XYZ file of N, CA and C in Angstrom:
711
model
N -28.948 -40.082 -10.271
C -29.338 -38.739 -10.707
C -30.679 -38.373 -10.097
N -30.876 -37.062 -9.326
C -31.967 -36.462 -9.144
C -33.101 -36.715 -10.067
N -34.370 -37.093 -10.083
C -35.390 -37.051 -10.815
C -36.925 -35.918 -10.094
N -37.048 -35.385 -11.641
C -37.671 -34.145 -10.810
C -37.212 -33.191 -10.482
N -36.138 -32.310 -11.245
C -35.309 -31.754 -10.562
C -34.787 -30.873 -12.025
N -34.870 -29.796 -12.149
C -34.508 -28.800 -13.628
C -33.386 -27.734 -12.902
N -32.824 -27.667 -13.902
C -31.220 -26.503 -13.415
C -31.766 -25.742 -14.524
N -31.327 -24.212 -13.984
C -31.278 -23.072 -14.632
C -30.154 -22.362 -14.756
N -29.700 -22.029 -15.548
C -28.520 -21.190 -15.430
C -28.894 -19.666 -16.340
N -28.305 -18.869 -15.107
C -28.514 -17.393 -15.681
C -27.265 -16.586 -15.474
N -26.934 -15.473 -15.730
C -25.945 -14.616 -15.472
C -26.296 -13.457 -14.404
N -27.601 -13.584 -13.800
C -27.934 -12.955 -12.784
C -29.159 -13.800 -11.942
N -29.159 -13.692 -10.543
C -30.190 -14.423 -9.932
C -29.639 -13.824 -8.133
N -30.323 -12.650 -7.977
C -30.321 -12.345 -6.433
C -30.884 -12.969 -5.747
N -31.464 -13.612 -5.705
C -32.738 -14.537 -4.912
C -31.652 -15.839 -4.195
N -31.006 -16.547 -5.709
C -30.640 -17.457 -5.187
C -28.895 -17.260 -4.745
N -28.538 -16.327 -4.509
C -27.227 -15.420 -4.269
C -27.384 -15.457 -2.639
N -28.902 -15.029 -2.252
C -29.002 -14.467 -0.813
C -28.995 -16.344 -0.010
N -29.730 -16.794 -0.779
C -30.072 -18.259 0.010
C -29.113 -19.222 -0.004
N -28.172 -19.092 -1.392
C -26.526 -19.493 -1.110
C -26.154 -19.314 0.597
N -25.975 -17.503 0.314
C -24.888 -17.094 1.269
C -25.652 -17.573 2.601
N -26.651 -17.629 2.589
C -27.633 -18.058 4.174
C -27.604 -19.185 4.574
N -27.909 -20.124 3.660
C -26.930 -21.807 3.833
C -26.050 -22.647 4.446
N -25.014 -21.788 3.382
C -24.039 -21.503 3.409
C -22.644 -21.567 4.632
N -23.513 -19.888 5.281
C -23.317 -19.247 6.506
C -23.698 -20.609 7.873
N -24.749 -20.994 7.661
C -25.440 -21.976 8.386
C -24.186 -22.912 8.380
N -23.954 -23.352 8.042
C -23.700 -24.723 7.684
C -21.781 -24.525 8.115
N -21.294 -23.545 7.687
C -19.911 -23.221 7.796
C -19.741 -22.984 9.359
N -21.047 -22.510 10.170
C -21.138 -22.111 11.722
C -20.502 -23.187 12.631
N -22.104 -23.654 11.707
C -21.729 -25.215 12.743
C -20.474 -25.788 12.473
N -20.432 -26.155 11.527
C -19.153 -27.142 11.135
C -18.095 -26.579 11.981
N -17.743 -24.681 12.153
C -16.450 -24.496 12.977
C -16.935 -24.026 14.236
N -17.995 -23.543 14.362
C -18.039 -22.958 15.739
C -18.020 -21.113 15.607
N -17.677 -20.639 14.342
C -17.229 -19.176 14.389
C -18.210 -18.978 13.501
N -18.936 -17.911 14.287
C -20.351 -17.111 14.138
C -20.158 -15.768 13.677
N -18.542 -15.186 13.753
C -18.342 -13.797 13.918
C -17.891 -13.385 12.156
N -18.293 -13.994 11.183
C -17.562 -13.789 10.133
C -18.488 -12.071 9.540
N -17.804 -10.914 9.240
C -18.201 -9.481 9.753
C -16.842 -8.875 8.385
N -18.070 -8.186 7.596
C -17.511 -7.441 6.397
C -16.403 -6.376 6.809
N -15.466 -6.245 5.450
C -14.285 -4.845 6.065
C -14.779 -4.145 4.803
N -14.996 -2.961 5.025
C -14.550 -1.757 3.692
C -14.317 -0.552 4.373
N -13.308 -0.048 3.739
C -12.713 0.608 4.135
C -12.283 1.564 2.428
N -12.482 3.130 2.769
C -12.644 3.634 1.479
C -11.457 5.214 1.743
N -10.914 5.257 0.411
C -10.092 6.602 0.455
C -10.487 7.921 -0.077
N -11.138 8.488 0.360
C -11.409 9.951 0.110
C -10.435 10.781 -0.161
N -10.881 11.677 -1.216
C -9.986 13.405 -1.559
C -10.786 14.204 -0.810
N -9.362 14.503 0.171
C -10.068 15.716 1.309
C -10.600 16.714 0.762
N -10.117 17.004 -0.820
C -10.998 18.646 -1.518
C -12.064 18.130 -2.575
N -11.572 17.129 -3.209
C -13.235 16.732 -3.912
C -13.935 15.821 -3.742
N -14.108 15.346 -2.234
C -14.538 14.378 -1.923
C -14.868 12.660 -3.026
N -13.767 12.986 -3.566
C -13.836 11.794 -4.576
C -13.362 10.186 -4.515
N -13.980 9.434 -4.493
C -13.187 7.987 -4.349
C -12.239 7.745 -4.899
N -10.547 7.410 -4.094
C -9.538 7.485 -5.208
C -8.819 6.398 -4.448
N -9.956 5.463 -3.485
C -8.856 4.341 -3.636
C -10.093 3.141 -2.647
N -10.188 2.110 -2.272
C -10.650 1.447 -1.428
C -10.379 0.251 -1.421
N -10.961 -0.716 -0.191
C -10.603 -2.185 0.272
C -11.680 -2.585 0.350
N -12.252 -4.090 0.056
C -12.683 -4.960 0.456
C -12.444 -6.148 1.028
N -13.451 -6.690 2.627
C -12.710 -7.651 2.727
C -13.657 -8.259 3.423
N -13.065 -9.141 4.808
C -13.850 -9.856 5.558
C -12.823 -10.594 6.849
N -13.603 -10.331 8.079
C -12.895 -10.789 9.225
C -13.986 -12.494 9.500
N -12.937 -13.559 9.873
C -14.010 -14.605 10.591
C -13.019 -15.850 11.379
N -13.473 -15.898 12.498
C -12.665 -16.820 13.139
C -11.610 -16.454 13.280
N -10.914 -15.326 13.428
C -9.519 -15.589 13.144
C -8.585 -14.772 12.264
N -9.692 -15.617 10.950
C -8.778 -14.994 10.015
C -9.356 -14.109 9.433
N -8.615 -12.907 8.588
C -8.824 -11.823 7.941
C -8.813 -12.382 6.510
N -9.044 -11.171 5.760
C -9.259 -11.624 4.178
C -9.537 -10.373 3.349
N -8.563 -9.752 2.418
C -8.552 -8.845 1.141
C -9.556 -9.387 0.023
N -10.641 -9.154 -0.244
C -11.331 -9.502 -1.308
C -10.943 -8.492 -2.736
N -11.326 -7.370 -2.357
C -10.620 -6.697 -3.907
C -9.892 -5.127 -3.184
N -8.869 -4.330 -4.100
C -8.263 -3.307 -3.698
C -8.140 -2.730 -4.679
N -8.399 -1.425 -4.740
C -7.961 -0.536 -6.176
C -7.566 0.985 -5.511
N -6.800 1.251 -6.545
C -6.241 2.311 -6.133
C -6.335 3.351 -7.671
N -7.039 4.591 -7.265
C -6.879 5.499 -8.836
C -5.808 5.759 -9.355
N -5.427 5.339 -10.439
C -4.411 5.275 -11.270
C -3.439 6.531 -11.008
N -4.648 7.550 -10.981
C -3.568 8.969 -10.703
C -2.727 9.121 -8.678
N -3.439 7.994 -8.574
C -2.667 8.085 -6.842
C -1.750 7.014 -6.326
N -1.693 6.105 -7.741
C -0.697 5.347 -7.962
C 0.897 5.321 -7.526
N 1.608 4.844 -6.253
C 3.250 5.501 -6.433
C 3.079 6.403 -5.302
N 1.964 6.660 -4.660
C 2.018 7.650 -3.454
C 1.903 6.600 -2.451
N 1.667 5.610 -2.060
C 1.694 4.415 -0.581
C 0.138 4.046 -0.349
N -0.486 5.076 -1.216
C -2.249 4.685 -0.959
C -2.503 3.139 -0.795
N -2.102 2.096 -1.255
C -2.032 0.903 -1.594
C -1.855 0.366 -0.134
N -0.778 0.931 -0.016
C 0.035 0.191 1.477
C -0.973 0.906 2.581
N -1.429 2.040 2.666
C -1.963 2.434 3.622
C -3.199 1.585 3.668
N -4.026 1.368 2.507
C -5.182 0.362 2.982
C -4.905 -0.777 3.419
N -3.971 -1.570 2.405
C -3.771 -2.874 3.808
C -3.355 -2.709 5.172
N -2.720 -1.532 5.832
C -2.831 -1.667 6.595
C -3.825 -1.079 7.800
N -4.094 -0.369 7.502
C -5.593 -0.150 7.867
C -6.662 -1.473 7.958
N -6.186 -2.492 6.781
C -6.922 -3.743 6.653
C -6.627 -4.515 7.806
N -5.093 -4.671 7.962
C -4.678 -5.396 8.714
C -4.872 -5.161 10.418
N -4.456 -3.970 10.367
C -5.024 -3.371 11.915
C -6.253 -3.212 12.303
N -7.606 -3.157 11.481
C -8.604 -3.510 11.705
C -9.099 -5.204 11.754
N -8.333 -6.104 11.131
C -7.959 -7.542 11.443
C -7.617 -7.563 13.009
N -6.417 -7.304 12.828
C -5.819 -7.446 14.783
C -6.989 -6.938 15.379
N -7.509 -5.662 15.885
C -8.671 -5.605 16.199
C -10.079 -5.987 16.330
N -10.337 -6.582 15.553
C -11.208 -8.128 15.744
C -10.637 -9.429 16.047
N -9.549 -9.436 16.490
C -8.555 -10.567 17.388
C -7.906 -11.615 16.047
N -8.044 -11.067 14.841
C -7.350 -12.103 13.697
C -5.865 -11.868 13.985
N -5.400 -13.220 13.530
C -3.724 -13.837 13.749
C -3.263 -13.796 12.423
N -3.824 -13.986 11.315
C -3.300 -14.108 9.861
C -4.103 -13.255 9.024
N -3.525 -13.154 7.999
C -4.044 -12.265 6.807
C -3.446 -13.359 5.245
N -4.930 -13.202 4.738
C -4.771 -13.590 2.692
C -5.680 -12.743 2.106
N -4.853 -13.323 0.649
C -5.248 -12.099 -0.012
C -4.809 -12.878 -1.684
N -5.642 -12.847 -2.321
C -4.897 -13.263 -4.105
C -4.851 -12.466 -5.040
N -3.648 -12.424 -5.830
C -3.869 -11.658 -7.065
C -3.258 -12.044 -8.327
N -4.437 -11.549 -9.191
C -3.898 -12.210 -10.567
C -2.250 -11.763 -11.045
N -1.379 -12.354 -11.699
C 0.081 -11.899 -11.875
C -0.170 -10.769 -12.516
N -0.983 -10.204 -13.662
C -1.125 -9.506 -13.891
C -1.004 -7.703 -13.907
N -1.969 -8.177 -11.970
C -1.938 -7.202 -10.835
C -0.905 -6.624 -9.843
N -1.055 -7.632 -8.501
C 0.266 -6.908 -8.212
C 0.756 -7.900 -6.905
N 0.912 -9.165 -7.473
C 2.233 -9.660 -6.198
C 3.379 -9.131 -5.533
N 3.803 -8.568 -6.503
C 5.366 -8.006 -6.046
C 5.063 -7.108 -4.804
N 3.640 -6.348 -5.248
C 3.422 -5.377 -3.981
C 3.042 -6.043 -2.933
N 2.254 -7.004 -2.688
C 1.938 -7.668 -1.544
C 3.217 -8.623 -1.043
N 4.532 -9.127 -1.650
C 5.556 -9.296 -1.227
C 6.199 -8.749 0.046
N 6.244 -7.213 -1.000
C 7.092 -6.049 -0.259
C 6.381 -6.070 0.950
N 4.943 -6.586 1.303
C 3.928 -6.101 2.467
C 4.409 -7.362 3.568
N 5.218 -7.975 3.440
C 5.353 -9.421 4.154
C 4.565 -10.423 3.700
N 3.981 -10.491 2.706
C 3.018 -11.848 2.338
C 3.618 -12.855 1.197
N 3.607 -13.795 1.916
C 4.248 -15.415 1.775
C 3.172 -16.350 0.083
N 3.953 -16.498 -0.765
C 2.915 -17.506 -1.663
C 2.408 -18.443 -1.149
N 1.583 -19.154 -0.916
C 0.925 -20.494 -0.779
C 0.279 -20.975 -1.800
N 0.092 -20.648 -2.905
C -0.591 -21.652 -3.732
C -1.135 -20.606 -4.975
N -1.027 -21.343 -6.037
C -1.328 -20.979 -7.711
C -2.708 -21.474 -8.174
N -2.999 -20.864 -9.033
C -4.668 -21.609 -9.523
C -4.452 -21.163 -11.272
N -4.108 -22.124 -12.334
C -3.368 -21.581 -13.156
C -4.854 -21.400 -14.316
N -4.740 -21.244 -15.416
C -5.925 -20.777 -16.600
C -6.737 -19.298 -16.487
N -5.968 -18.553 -15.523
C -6.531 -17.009 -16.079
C -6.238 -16.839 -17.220
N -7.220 -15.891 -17.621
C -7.335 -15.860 -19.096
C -6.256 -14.927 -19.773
N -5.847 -14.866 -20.556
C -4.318 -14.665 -21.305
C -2.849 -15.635 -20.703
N -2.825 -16.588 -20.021
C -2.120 -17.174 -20.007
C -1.416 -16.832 -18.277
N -1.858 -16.236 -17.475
C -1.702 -15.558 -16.230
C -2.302 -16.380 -15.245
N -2.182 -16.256 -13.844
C -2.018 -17.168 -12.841
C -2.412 -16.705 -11.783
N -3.126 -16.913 -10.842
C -3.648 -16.212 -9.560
C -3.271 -16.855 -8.542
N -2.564 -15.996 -8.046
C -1.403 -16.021 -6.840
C -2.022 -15.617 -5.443
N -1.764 -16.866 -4.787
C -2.669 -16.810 -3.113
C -1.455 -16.154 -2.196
N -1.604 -15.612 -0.699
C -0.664 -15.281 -0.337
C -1.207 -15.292 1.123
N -0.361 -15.496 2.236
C -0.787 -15.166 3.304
C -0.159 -14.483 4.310
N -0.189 -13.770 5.471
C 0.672 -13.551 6.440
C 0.319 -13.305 7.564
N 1.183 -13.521 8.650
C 0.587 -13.881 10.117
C 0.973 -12.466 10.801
N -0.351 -12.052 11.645
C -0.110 -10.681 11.889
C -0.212 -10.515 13.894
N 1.562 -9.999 13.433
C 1.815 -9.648 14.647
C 1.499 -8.788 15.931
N 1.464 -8.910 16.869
C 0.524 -8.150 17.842
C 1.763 -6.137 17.108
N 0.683 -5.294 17.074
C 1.158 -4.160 16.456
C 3.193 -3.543 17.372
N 3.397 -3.282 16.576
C 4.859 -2.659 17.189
C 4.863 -1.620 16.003
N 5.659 -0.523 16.644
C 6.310 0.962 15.990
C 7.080 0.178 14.662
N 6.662 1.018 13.624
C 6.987 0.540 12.499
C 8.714 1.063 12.235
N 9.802 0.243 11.638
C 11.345 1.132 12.263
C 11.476 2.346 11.352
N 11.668 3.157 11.421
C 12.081 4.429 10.487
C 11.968 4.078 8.998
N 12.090 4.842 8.285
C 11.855 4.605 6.670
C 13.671 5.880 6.594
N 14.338 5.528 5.456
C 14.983 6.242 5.419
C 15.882 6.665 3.921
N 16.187 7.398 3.896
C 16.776 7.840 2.230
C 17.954 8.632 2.033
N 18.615 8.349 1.557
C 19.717 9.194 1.092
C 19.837 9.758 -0.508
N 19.625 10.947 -0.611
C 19.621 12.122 -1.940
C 20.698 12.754 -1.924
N 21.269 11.924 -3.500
C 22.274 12.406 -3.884
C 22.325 13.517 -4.531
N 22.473 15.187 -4.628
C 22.208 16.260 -5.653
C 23.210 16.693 -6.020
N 23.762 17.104 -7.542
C 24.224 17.426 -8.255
C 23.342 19.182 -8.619
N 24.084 20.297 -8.124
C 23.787 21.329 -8.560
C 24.149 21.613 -10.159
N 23.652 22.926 -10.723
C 24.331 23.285 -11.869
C 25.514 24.133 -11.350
N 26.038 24.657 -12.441
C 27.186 25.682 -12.642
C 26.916 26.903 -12.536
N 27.777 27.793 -11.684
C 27.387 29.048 -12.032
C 26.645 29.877 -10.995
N 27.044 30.931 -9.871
C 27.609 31.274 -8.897
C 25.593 31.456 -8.723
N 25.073 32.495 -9.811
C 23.724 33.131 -9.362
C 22.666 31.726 -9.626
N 22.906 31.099 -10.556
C 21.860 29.735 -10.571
C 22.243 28.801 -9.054
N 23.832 28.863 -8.906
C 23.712 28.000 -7.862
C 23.066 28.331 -6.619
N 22.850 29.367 -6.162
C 22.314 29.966 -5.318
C 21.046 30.148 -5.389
N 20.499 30.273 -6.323
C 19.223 29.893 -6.354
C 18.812 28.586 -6.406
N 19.279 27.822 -6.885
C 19.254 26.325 -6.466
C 18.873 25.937 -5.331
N 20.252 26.554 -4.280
C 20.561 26.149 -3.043
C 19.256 26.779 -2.071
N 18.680 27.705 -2.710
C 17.545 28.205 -1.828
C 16.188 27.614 -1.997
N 16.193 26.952 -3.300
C 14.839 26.092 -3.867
C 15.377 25.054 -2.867
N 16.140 24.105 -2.854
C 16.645 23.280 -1.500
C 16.113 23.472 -0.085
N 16.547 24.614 0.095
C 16.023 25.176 1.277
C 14.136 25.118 1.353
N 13.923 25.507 0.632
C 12.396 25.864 1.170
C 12.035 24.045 1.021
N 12.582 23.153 0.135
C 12.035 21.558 0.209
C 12.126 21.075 1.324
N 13.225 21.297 1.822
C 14.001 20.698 3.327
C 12.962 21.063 4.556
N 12.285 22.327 4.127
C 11.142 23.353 5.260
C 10.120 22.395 5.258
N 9.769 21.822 4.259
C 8.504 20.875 4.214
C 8.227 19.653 4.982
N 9.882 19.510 5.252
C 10.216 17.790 5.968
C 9.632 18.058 7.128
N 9.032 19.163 8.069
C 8.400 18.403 9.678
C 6.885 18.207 9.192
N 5.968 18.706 7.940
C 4.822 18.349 8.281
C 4.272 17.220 8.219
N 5.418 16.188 7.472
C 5.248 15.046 7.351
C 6.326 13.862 8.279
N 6.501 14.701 9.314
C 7.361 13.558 10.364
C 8.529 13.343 9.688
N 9.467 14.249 8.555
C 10.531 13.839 8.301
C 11.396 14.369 8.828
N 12.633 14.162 9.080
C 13.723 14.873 9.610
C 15.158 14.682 8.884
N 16.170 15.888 8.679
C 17.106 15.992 7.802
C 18.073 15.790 8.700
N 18.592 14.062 9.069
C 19.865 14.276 9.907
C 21.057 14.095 9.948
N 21.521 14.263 8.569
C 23.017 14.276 8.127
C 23.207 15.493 6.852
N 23.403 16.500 6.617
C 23.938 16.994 5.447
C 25.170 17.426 4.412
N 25.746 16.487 3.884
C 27.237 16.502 3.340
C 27.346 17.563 2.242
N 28.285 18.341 1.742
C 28.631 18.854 0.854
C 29.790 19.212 0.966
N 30.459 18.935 -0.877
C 31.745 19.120 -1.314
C 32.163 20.044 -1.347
N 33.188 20.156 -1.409
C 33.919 21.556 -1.588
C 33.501 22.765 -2.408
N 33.050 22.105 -3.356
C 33.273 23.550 -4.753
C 32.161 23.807 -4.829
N 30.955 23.076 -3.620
C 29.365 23.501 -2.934
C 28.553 22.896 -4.358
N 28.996 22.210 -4.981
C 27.930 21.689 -6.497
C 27.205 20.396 -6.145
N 27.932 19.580 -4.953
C 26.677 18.741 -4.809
C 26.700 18.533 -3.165
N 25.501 17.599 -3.088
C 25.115 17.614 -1.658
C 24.676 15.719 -1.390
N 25.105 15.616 -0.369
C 23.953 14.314 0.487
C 23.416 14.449 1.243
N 22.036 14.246 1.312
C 21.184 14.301 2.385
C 20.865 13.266 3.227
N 20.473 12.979 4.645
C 20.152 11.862 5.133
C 18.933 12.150 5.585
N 17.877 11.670 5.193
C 16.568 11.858 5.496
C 15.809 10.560 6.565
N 15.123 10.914 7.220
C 14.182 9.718 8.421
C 12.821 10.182 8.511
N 11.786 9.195 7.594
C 10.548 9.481 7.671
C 10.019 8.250 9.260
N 8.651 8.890 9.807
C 8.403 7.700 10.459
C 8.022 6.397 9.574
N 7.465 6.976 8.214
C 6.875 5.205 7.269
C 7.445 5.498 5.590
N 7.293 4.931 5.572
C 7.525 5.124 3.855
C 5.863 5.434 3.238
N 5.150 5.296 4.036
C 3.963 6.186 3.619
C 3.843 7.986 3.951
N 5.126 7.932 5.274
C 5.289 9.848 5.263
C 5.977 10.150 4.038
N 7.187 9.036 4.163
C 8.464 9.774 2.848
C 7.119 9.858 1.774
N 6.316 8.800 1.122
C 5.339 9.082 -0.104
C 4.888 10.310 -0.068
N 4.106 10.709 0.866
C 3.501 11.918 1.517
C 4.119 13.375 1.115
N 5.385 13.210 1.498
C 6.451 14.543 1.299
C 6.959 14.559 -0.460
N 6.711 13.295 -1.055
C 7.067 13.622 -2.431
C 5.397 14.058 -2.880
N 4.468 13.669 -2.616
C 3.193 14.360 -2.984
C 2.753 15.951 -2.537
N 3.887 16.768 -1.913
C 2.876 17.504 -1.528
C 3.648 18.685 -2.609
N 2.229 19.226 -2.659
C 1.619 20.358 -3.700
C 3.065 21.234 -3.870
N 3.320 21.462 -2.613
C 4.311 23.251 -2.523
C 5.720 22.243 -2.766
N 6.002 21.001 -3.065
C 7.152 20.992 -3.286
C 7.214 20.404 -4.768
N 7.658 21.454 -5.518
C 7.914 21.567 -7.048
C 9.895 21.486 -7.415
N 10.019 20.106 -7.718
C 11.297 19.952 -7.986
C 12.384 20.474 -9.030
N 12.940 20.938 -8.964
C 13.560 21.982 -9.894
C 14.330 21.051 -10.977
N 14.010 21.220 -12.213
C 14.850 21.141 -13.266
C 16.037 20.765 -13.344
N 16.860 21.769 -12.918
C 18.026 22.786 -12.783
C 19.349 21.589 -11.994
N 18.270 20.659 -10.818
C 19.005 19.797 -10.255
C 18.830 18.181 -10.706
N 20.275 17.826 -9.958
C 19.842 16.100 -10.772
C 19.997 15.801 -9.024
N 18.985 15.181 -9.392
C 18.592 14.315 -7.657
C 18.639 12.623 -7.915
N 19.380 11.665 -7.084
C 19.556 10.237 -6.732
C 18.955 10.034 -5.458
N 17.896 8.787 -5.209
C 17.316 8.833 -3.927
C 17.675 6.828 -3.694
N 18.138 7.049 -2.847
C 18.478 5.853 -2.885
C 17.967 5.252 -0.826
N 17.018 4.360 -0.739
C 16.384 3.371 0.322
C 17.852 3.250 1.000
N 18.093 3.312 2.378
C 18.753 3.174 3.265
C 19.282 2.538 4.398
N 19.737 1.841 5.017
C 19.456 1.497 6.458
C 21.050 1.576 7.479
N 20.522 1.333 8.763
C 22.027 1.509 9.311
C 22.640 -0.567 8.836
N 23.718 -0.208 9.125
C 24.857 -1.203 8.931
C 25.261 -1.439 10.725
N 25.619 -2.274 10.858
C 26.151 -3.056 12.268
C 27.291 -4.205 11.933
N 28.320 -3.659 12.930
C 29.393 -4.867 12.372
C 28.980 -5.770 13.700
């Protein structure tokens, strides 16, 4: 045992925070050789109230990339905001020459979403508090390629009734008008006989445009219709 030697423990201490990380830094250099370890943040602005409604933290070094924390405002939740920062994360990774990407999150939070993102479990760290588990994840990032189409098929069920249906069919119309500002395109349209329902075949370039086109302002979904949206892809025999 050290003699001469008193420990303090506090719940705050900047002093010895900075001389950690300086150490630290030292010492991690040498040992690998990689000098380049270089902060990510990356933040989401509201183009009209300039308000923070989503951001990333992270860190590029040697190589590898790294998600430290991500939040997204609850009210922008379900629009792709999520997905758009990692990848923004990730493509600013490739761009400092990183090959892999990690990232952990409590179960709590949101594995399932970093799943859907291509990221692989590697390892558990169990005693979060309520009985929950923090889930490591990683994934190896490919030199960039065109992301393949995003695509959907909407099933609609009109109402009854010659003057509602027609007005229906024209609230349709002006939604369908909305699909080029967001890179979508309408390229199949089926309808039955007795004109009461319809299929649409829709092709966004990402599933962050399709998000895009269900967020925007001027398209107010009518009541009146029952809409099925169902994820798509082609089939190959």
């Amino acid at each position: 045992m050290s003699r001469g030697v008193e420990l303090t423990v506090s719940t705050e201490d900047e002093e010895l925070d900075k001389l950690l990380d300086r150490e630290l830094t030292a010492f991690n250099t040498a040992a690998t050789g990689a000098d380049d370890h270089t902060e990510v943040y990356i933040r989401a602005t509201d183009a009209e109230s300039g308000e923070v409604v989503g951001g990333l933290t992270g860190w590029t070094w040697g190589g590898l990339g790294a998600v430290d924390m991500l939040w997204v405002r609850e009210d922008q939740r379900g629009t792709g905001l999520g997905s758009r920062l990692m990848r923004a994360a990730e493509d600013e990774a490739r761009r400092r020459g990183c090959g892999r990407m990690t990232v952990s999150s409590y179960t709590f939070q949101a594995p399932p979403f970093y799943r859907r993102l291509g990221y692989v479990e590697t390892g558990r760290v169990r005693g979060v508090p309520g009985g929950h588990v923090d889930v490591y994840f990683e994934k190896p990032l490919e030199p960039s390629a065109p992301a393949p189409p995003f695509q959907v098929a909407v099933v609609l069920d009109y109402p009854a009734g010659a003057d509602v249906l027609d007005d229906a069919l024209a609230h349709e119309e002006r939604t369908l008008a909305l699909l080029p500002r967001h890179g979508g395109r309408l390229e199949r349209r089926l309808r039955t006989a007795d004109g009461r329902s319809e299929v649409h075949l829709l092709t966004f370039p990402s599933e962050d445009a399709y998000r895009a086109f269900l967020a925007d302002p001027e398209r107010t979904p009518d009541g009146r219709v029952t809409a099925r949206v169902l994820e798509v892809g082609e089939v190959y025999d």
